[in-house]
Amino acid sequence: MTRAKSSITGILLTLLISIGLFSCAPETQVPKEPVITMVIHGGAGTITRDKMTPEQEKAHVDKLTEALEAGMAILQNDGSCLDAVEAAIRILEDSPLFNAAKGAVFTAQGKNEHDASIMDGSTHSAGAVASVTTIKNPISAARAVMEHTGHVLLVGRGAEMFAASQGLDIVDPEYFFDQRRWDALLKVKEEEQSSLERPLKSAEKMGTVGALALDRHGNLAAGTSTGGLTNKKHGRVGDSPIIGAGNYANNATCAVSGTGQGEFFMRGLIAYDVSALMEYQKMSVTAAADKVIEKLTAAEGLGGLIALDAAGNVAMPFNTPGMYRGYVKNGGEVHVYLYGDDVE
Amino acid sequence: MTRAKSSITGILLTLLISIGLFSCAPETQVPKEPVITMVIHGGAGTITRDKMTPEQEKAHVDKLTEALEAGMAILQNDGSCLDAVEAAIRILEDSPLFNAAKGAVFTAQGKNEHDASIMDGSTHSAGAVASVTTIKNPISAARAVMEHTGHVLLVGRGAEMFAASQGLDIVDPEYFFDQRRWDALLKVKEEEQSSLERPLKSAEKMGTVGALALDRHGNLAAGTSTGGLTNKKHGRVGDSPIIGAGNYANNATCAVSGTGQGEFFMRGLIAYDVSALMEYQKMSVTAAADKVIEKLTAAEGLGGLIALDAAGNVAMPFNTPGMYRGYVKNGGEVHVYLYGDDVE
C-alpha cells in the first residue's frame, strides 16, 4: 500500500470509527477494511519502576514486542486471528519471564499445573485445557480441543492424552522447573498462606499471558494461558481456561483476555461481562472494559484485562500498580507498557 | 399462618410482584416477606409420554417431589437457601434415575466422572468440582470448596483429596456402576459417535440435576450436578461446574441452573446471560430466561434451564421435547412436570 493510499484509508477508518462510537453501536463500528490489530498482556500486579532493573525492564519489553510482531506478521500475511493469537502466546509461554508454561509458578505440592483457552469470535467455538502438567504449549492444546473434539474443556490426564494423540509437544514436567518460581513457593510456604488469601506483596505479579487479534476478514480471537497461583491447591483451576471468565471472543462485540485474581474473574464473568455491556447497553469497548474493572474493584478483586473490538479499538484497564501490555496496528509502531503511570 | 392471613399476604405479594414486573426493575420485585421457593430440574431431552411406562413416570415424579419437599422443609424451618439446594441435590444425586452421582453416565473409557457447582447469591461466592470419580455427593464437595478454600474450582485428584480432607463420603468408583447407563455406553460405542456429535435419539435424556432456592432472608442459591455425556472423552468437563455457564446466583437478579448440551451453555454463558439480561436490559426473569433459550435455539443447541428471582418468580423454559422440573412455594402444593405439553 502506498503512503497516500494508507493515509486516505486512515482518515476513512477514523471517520467510520468515530461514527460508530458516536452512535454507541459497537456492531456498526466495523470498517470495510479492518484495522488488523494485535493486543497482548503478560500479567498484572505489583509492577513498579523501583522493583525493576533496567535489564529486567528491557527483557520484558523485548519479549512482549517479539510476541506482538510475530502475531502481526501473520495478520499482515493474511493469516487468521487464531493463528496470530496462538503464535503470540506460544512465544510468551516459551519464556521464563511470564507465569505461563515455561515460567509457570508452583502449586502447594511443588508442581506446575497449566490452564489455557482460546475462542473464535466468528463461530463462537472455543477450546480449553486445565490442570495439565506435560503439555509444552497449553494454548496449542486448547486450540486442538476446539478444532478436533466436540468438547470445550478437557482437564488433567484426559487432556494430556488427547494432546499427545494430536502430536503436540509433550515434555517431562521438569521442563517447567524455574528456580525463581521455586524460591517464590518456598517464600509463600514460609508464610503459610496462599497468595489468594493474603494481600499482594511487593514485587508479586499475578501471571497469565493473553493475546487478542483482529484479522483482515474482520474476525476476532482471544487466547489466555497461565500457571495459576503460587501455592495453589493441587487441581485448582482459575479463570484462564474458563470461557467468559478469563477469555472471550465474539465478532459482534469484542475479544477479551484477563489477568489477576482468577476467582474474582470467575464469579464476576469478567470477560463475558465486557461483551454483555457492549451488546446490552451499547457501550463502547473502552467504557465496557472500564466498567468491568470498576465492578472488580468494588468486589475487592485485583487484576486487569485487554479488550479489542471489531473496529480495532483497544482497551487495557487494570486496578493494580502495573500490567505488562501492548498493541500494534496495521504493522505500525509497537506500543508496549509496563507500569501504571505509562502514558498509553 | 391462618388461612385469612395467608390470603392477605398473597394479595400483598401479588401486588408487589405486579408493581415490580410493571416497572421492569427486577430489584424492586423483592417483597418484604420473601416467598420461600424451591425449584429443581432433573435433566432435559427426549422425554415424551410414549417413552415412559406409568411406573417410570411415577418414580420420577416421586423423586422430584421428595427433593422439593426436602428443600422446602429446610426453608420453612428458617434454613438457608444453600442448605436447601444442597439437600435437594443430594437426593437426586443418590437416585439412579438421574444423570448425577449414583446415576451418572459413562465416559468413553467406561468410567464415571462427576461435575458439580454451587453459588451463593448474597455473597457471589461459589464452589465447584470437576472430573471427580470417588466423591459420593459432588454437590457437597462443591460447597466445601466454596466455604473452605480461597478457590472456586478444583478438578480431578486434587478435588478428591480435598473432599477426603473435609470428611466427605468417599466411595469406590464401582458405587457409580449402573447397568442401564453401561448399556447406553455400549449402544453409543456401537454407533461410534459421541452423543454430542449426533442428533438426539429417542428416549435419550441429557442428564444433570439442579436446584434453586429462595430463603426467608431473601437470599438466592443455585446448585447443579452431573455425570456429563455418555461416551464423553476422559477429562471432558461440561457446563455444570462452570459458574455462569450451567449455574449462577445473584440476589440482585436471579438463580439459574441449566441442563442440556453443555458445550453450548459454556460458549453462550447461558446462566449468567439470564442475569445479564435482567440487570442490563431490565427484563423479568421469565423474559430473560425465554430470550436465552431463544438464543440457544438459534445457535442450534439443545437444553433448558430453571430460573428464580428474589420475588419468587419461576421460569422453566426448554427447547427439548421434555424436561424433568418442578417447584414449590411457601410449603404449598408441589408442582412437578415431565413433558413439553404439561400445563404449568
mmCIF file with all atom_site columns, N, CA, C and O in Angstrom, chain B residues 30-36 79 81 121-122 213-221 250-252 309-312:
data_model
loop_
_atom_site.group_PDB
_atom_site.id
_atom_site.type_symbol
_atom_site.label_atom_id
_atom_site.label_alt_id
_atom_site.label_comp_id
_atom_site.label_asym_id
_atom_site.label_entity_id
_atom_site.label_seq_id
_atom_site.pdbx_PDB_ins_code
_atom_site.Cartn_x
_atom_site.Cartn_y
_atom_site.Cartn_z
_atom_site.occupancy
_atom_site.B_iso_or_equiv
_atom_site.pdbx_formal_charge
_atom_site.auth_seq_id
_atom_site.auth_comp_id
_atom_site.auth_asym_id
_atom_site.auth_atom_id
_atom_site.pdbx_PDB_model_num
ATOM 1   N N  . VAL B 1 30  ? -38.551 -7.537  45.149 1.00 0.00 ? 30  VAL B N  1
ATOM 2   C CA . VAL B 1 30  ? -38.420 -8.267  46.406 1.00 0.00 ? 30  VAL B CA 1
ATOM 3   C C  . VAL B 1 30  ? -39.501 -7.844  47.387 1.00 0.00 ? 30  VAL B C  1
ATOM 4   O O  . VAL B 1 30  ? -39.543 -6.691  47.811 1.00 0.00 ? 30  VAL B O  1
ATOM 5   N N  . PRO B 1 31  ? -40.385 -8.765  47.727 1.00 0.00 ? 31  PRO B N  1
ATOM 6   C CA . PRO B 1 31  ? -41.406 -8.409  48.703 1.00 0.00 ? 31  PRO B CA 1
ATOM 7   C C  . PRO B 1 31  ? -40.798 -8.405  50.101 1.00 0.00 ? 31  PRO B C  1
ATOM 8   O O  . PRO B 1 31  ? -39.721 -8.931  50.306 1.00 0.00 ? 31  PRO B O  1
ATOM 9   N N  . LYS B 1 32  ? -41.523 -7.786  51.061 1.00 0.00 ? 32  LYS B N  1
ATOM 10  C CA . LYS B 1 32  ? -40.963 -7.696  52.414 1.00 0.00 ? 32  LYS B CA 1
ATOM 11  C C  . LYS B 1 32  ? -40.762 -9.077  53.008 1.00 0.00 ? 32  LYS B C  1
ATOM 12  O O  . LYS B 1 32  ? -39.774 -9.345  53.670 1.00 0.00 ? 32  LYS B O  1
ATOM 13  N N  . GLU B 1 33  ? -41.707 -9.951  52.799 1.00 0.00 ? 33  GLU B N  1
ATOM 14  C CA . GLU B 1 33  ? -41.587 -11.335 53.294 1.00 0.00 ? 33  GLU B CA 1
ATOM 15  C C  . GLU B 1 33  ? -41.357 -12.218 52.078 1.00 0.00 ? 33  GLU B C  1
ATOM 16  O O  . GLU B 1 33  ? -42.291 -12.456 51.304 1.00 0.00 ? 33  GLU B O  1
ATOM 17  N N  . PRO B 1 34  ? -40.125 -12.675 51.857 1.00 0.00 ? 34  PRO B N  1
ATOM 18  C CA . PRO B 1 34  ? -39.872 -13.448 50.638 1.00 0.00 ? 34  PRO B CA 1
ATOM 19  C C  . PRO B 1 34  ? -40.760 -14.691 50.547 1.00 0.00 ? 34  PRO B C  1
ATOM 20  O O  . PRO B 1 34  ? -41.075 -15.318 51.557 1.00 0.00 ? 34  PRO B O  1
ATOM 21  N N  . VAL B 1 35  ? -41.183 -15.005 49.326 1.00 0.00 ? 35  VAL B N  1
ATOM 22  C CA . VAL B 1 35  ? -41.964 -16.206 49.060 1.00 0.00 ? 35  VAL B CA 1
ATOM 23  C C  . VAL B 1 35  ? -40.980 -17.369 49.019 1.00 0.00 ? 35  VAL B C  1
ATOM 24  O O  . VAL B 1 35  ? -40.398 -17.652 47.973 1.00 0.00 ? 35  VAL B O  1
ATOM 25  N N  . ILE B 1 36  ? -40.730 -18.024 50.141 1.00 0.00 ? 36  ILE B N  1
ATOM 26  C CA . ILE B 1 36  ? -39.720 -19.087 50.130 1.00 0.00 ? 36  ILE B CA 1
ATOM 27  C C  . ILE B 1 36  ? -40.090 -20.092 49.034 1.00 0.00 ? 36  ILE B C  1
ATOM 28  O O  . ILE B 1 36  ? -41.229 -20.542 48.932 1.00 0.00 ? 36  ILE B O  1
ATOM 29  N N  . GLY B 1 79  ? -34.128 -22.361 57.460 1.00 0.00 ? 79  GLY B N  1
ATOM 30  C CA . GLY B 1 79  ? -32.813 -22.763 56.963 1.00 0.00 ? 79  GLY B CA 1
ATOM 31  C C  . GLY B 1 79  ? -32.384 -21.890 55.798 1.00 0.00 ? 79  GLY B C  1
ATOM 32  O O  . GLY B 1 79  ? -33.183 -21.150 55.229 1.00 0.00 ? 79  GLY B O  1
ATOM 33  N N  . CYS B 1 81  ? -30.846 -20.920 51.994 1.00 0.00 ? 81  CYS B N  1
ATOM 34  C CA . CYS B 1 81  ? -31.049 -21.395 50.626 1.00 0.00 ? 81  CYS B CA 1
ATOM 35  C C  . CYS B 1 81  ? -29.942 -22.367 50.224 1.00 0.00 ? 81  CYS B C  1
ATOM 36  O O  . CYS B 1 81  ? -30.191 -23.313 49.470 1.00 0.00 ? 81  CYS B O  1
ATOM 37  N N  . GLY B 1 121 ? -26.007 -16.430 46.178 1.00 0.00 ? 121 GLY B N  1
ATOM 38  C CA . GLY B 1 121 ? -26.411 -15.178 45.546 1.00 0.00 ? 121 GLY B CA 1
ATOM 39  C C  . GLY B 1 121 ? -26.191 -13.944 46.399 1.00 0.00 ? 121 GLY B C  1
ATOM 40  O O  . GLY B 1 121 ? -26.154 -12.832 45.880 1.00 0.00 ? 121 GLY B O  1
ATOM 41  N N  . SER B 1 122 ? -26.024 -14.143 47.714 1.00 0.00 ? 122 SER B N  1
ATOM 42  C CA . SER B 1 122 ? -25.859 -12.971 48.585 1.00 0.00 ? 122 SER B CA 1
ATOM 43  C C  . SER B 1 122 ? -24.419 -12.487 48.609 1.00 0.00 ? 122 SER B C  1
ATOM 44  O O  . SER B 1 122 ? -24.163 -11.291 48.678 1.00 0.00 ? 122 SER B O  1
ATOM 45  N N  . ALA B 1 213 ? -33.025 -22.099 45.306 1.00 0.00 ? 213 ALA B N  1
ATOM 46  C CA . ALA B 1 213 ? -33.829 -21.807 46.491 1.00 0.00 ? 213 ALA B CA 1
ATOM 47  C C  . ALA B 1 213 ? -33.802 -20.327 46.815 1.00 0.00 ? 213 ALA B C  1
ATOM 48  O O  . ALA B 1 213 ? -32.800 -19.645 46.599 1.00 0.00 ? 213 ALA B O  1
ATOM 49  N N  . LEU B 1 214 ? -34.948 -19.875 47.321 1.00 0.00 ? 214 LEU B N  1
ATOM 50  C CA . LEU B 1 214 ? -35.085 -18.509 47.853 1.00 0.00 ? 214 LEU B CA 1
ATOM 51  C C  . LEU B 1 214 ? -35.504 -18.670 49.302 1.00 0.00 ? 214 LEU B C  1
ATOM 52  O O  . LEU B 1 214 ? -36.548 -19.273 49.587 1.00 0.00 ? 214 LEU B O  1
ATOM 53  N N  . ASP B 1 215 ? -34.681 -18.159 50.217 1.00 0.00 ? 215 ASP B N  1
ATOM 54  C CA . ASP B 1 215 ? -34.998 -18.384 51.632 1.00 0.00 ? 215 ASP B CA 1
ATOM 55  C C  . ASP B 1 215 ? -35.672 -17.161 52.263 1.00 0.00 ? 215 ASP B C  1
ATOM 56  O O  . ASP B 1 215 ? -35.910 -16.143 51.607 1.00 0.00 ? 215 ASP B O  1
ATOM 57  N N  . ARG B 1 216 ? -36.010 -17.286 53.525 1.00 0.00 ? 216 ARG B N  1
ATOM 58  C CA . ARG B 1 216 ? -36.778 -16.264 54.233 1.00 0.00 ? 216 ARG B CA 1
ATOM 59  C C  . ARG B 1 216 ? -36.030 -14.934 54.353 1.00 0.00 ? 216 ARG B C  1
ATOM 60  O O  . ARG B 1 216 ? -36.632 -13.885 54.597 1.00 0.00 ? 216 ARG B O  1
ATOM 61  N N  . HIS B 1 217 ? -34.693 -15.006 54.197 1.00 0.00 ? 217 HIS B N  1
ATOM 62  C CA . HIS B 1 217 ? -33.899 -13.775 54.274 1.00 0.00 ? 217 HIS B CA 1
ATOM 63  C C  . HIS B 1 217 ? -33.778 -13.105 52.906 1.00 0.00 ? 217 HIS B C  1
ATOM 64  O O  . HIS B 1 217 ? -33.063 -12.113 52.765 1.00 0.00 ? 217 HIS B O  1
ATOM 65  N N  . GLY B 1 218 ? -34.451 -13.675 51.901 1.00 0.00 ? 218 GLY B N  1
ATOM 66  C CA . GLY B 1 218 ? -34.405 -13.080 50.561 1.00 0.00 ? 218 GLY B CA 1
ATOM 67  C C  . GLY B 1 218 ? -33.162 -13.461 49.788 1.00 0.00 ? 218 GLY B C  1
ATOM 68  O O  . GLY B 1 218 ? -32.855 -12.863 48.763 1.00 0.00 ? 218 GLY B O  1
ATOM 69  N N  . ASN B 1 219 ? -32.438 -14.472 50.295 1.00 0.00 ? 219 ASN B N  1
ATOM 70  C CA . ASN B 1 219 ? -31.221 -14.906 49.605 1.00 0.00 ? 219 ASN B CA 1
ATOM 71  C C  . ASN B 1 219 ? -31.515 -16.015 48.604 1.00 0.00 ? 219 ASN B C  1
ATOM 72  O O  . ASN B 1 219 ? -32.330 -16.902 48.861 1.00 0.00 ? 219 ASN B O  1
ATOM 73  N N  . LEU B 1 220 ? -30.798 -15.959 47.482 1.00 0.00 ? 220 LEU B N  1
ATOM 74  C CA . LEU B 1 220 ? -30.914 -16.958 46.424 1.00 0.00 ? 220 LEU B CA 1
ATOM 75  C C  . LEU B 1 220 ? -29.664 -17.837 46.385 1.00 0.00 ? 220 LEU B C  1
ATOM 76  O O  . LEU B 1 220 ? -28.561 -17.357 46.636 1.00 0.00 ? 220 LEU B O  1
ATOM 77  N N  . ALA B 1 221 ? -29.850 -19.114 46.028 1.00 0.00 ? 221 ALA B N  1
ATOM 78  C CA . ALA B 1 221 ? -28.708 -20.002 45.785 1.00 0.00 ? 221 ALA B CA 1
ATOM 79  C C  . ALA B 1 221 ? -29.050 -20.918 44.620 1.00 0.00 ? 221 ALA B C  1
ATOM 80  O O  . ALA B 1 221 ? -30.223 -21.199 44.357 1.00 0.00 ? 221 ALA B O  1
ATOM 81  N N  . ASN B 1 250 ? -27.362 -14.654 42.019 1.00 0.00 ? 250 ASN B N  1
ATOM 82  C CA . ASN B 1 250 ? -27.095 -13.267 42.368 1.00 0.00 ? 250 ASN B CA 1
ATOM 83  C C  . ASN B 1 250 ? -28.397 -12.701 42.927 1.00 0.00 ? 250 ASN B C  1
ATOM 84  O O  . ASN B 1 250 ? -29.400 -12.624 42.224 1.00 0.00 ? 250 ASN B O  1
ATOM 85  N N  . ASN B 1 251 ? -28.396 -12.331 44.209 1.00 0.00 ? 251 ASN B N  1
ATOM 86  C CA . ASN B 1 251 ? -29.627 -11.815 44.831 1.00 0.00 ? 251 ASN B CA 1
ATOM 87  C C  . ASN B 1 251 ? -30.265 -10.678 44.036 1.00 0.00 ? 251 ASN B C  1
ATOM 88  O O  . ASN B 1 251 ? -31.485 -10.507 44.054 1.00 0.00 ? 251 ASN B O  1
ATOM 89  N N  . ALA B 1 252 ? -29.427 -9.879  43.351 1.00 0.00 ? 252 ALA B N  1
ATOM 90  C CA . ALA B 1 252 ? -29.941 -8.705  42.644 1.00 0.00 ? 252 ALA B CA 1
ATOM 91  C C  . ALA B 1 252 ? -30.687 -9.077  41.368 1.00 0.00 ? 252 ALA B C  1
ATOM 92  O O  . ALA B 1 252 ? -31.406 -8.249  40.812 1.00 0.00 ? 252 ALA B O  1
ATOM 93  N N  . ASP B 1 309 ? -36.255 -15.650 40.611 1.00 0.00 ? 309 ASP B N  1
ATOM 94  C CA . ASP B 1 309 ? -35.803 -14.335 41.071 1.00 0.00 ? 309 ASP B CA 1
ATOM 95  C C  . ASP B 1 309 ? -36.111 -14.141 42.553 1.00 0.00 ? 309 ASP B C  1
ATOM 96  O O  . ASP B 1 309 ? -36.698 -15.016 43.202 1.00 0.00 ? 309 ASP B O  1
ATOM 97  N N  . ALA B 1 310 ? -35.707 -12.996 43.079 1.00 0.00 ? 310 ALA B N  1
ATOM 98  C CA . ALA B 1 310 ? -35.789 -12.762 44.512 1.00 0.00 ? 310 ALA B CA 1
ATOM 99  C C  . ALA B 1 310 ? -37.207 -12.489 44.989 1.00 0.00 ? 310 ALA B C  1
ATOM 100 O O  . ALA B 1 310 ? -37.458 -12.356 46.190 1.00 0.00 ? 310 ALA B O  1
ATOM 101 N N  . ALA B 1 311 ? -38.172 -12.413 44.048 1.00 0.00 ? 311 ALA B N  1
ATOM 102 C CA . ALA B 1 311 ? -39.576 -12.273 44.422 1.00 0.00 ? 311 ALA B CA 1
ATOM 103 C C  . ALA B 1 311 ? -40.284 -13.624 44.385 1.00 0.00 ? 311 ALA B C  1
ATOM 104 O O  . ALA B 1 311 ? -41.474 -13.719 44.672 1.00 0.00 ? 311 ALA B O  1
ATOM 105 N N  . GLY B 1 312 ? -39.544 -14.662 43.994 1.00 0.00 ? 312 GLY B N  1
ATOM 106 C CA . GLY B 1 312 ? -40.142 -15.991 43.918 1.00 0.00 ? 312 GLY B CA 1
ATOM 107 C C  . GLY B 1 312 ? -40.744 -16.313 42.564 1.00 0.00 ? 312 GLY B C  1
ATOM 108 O O  . GLY B 1 312 ? -41.421 -17.327 42.406 1.00 0.00 ? 312 GLY B O  1
#
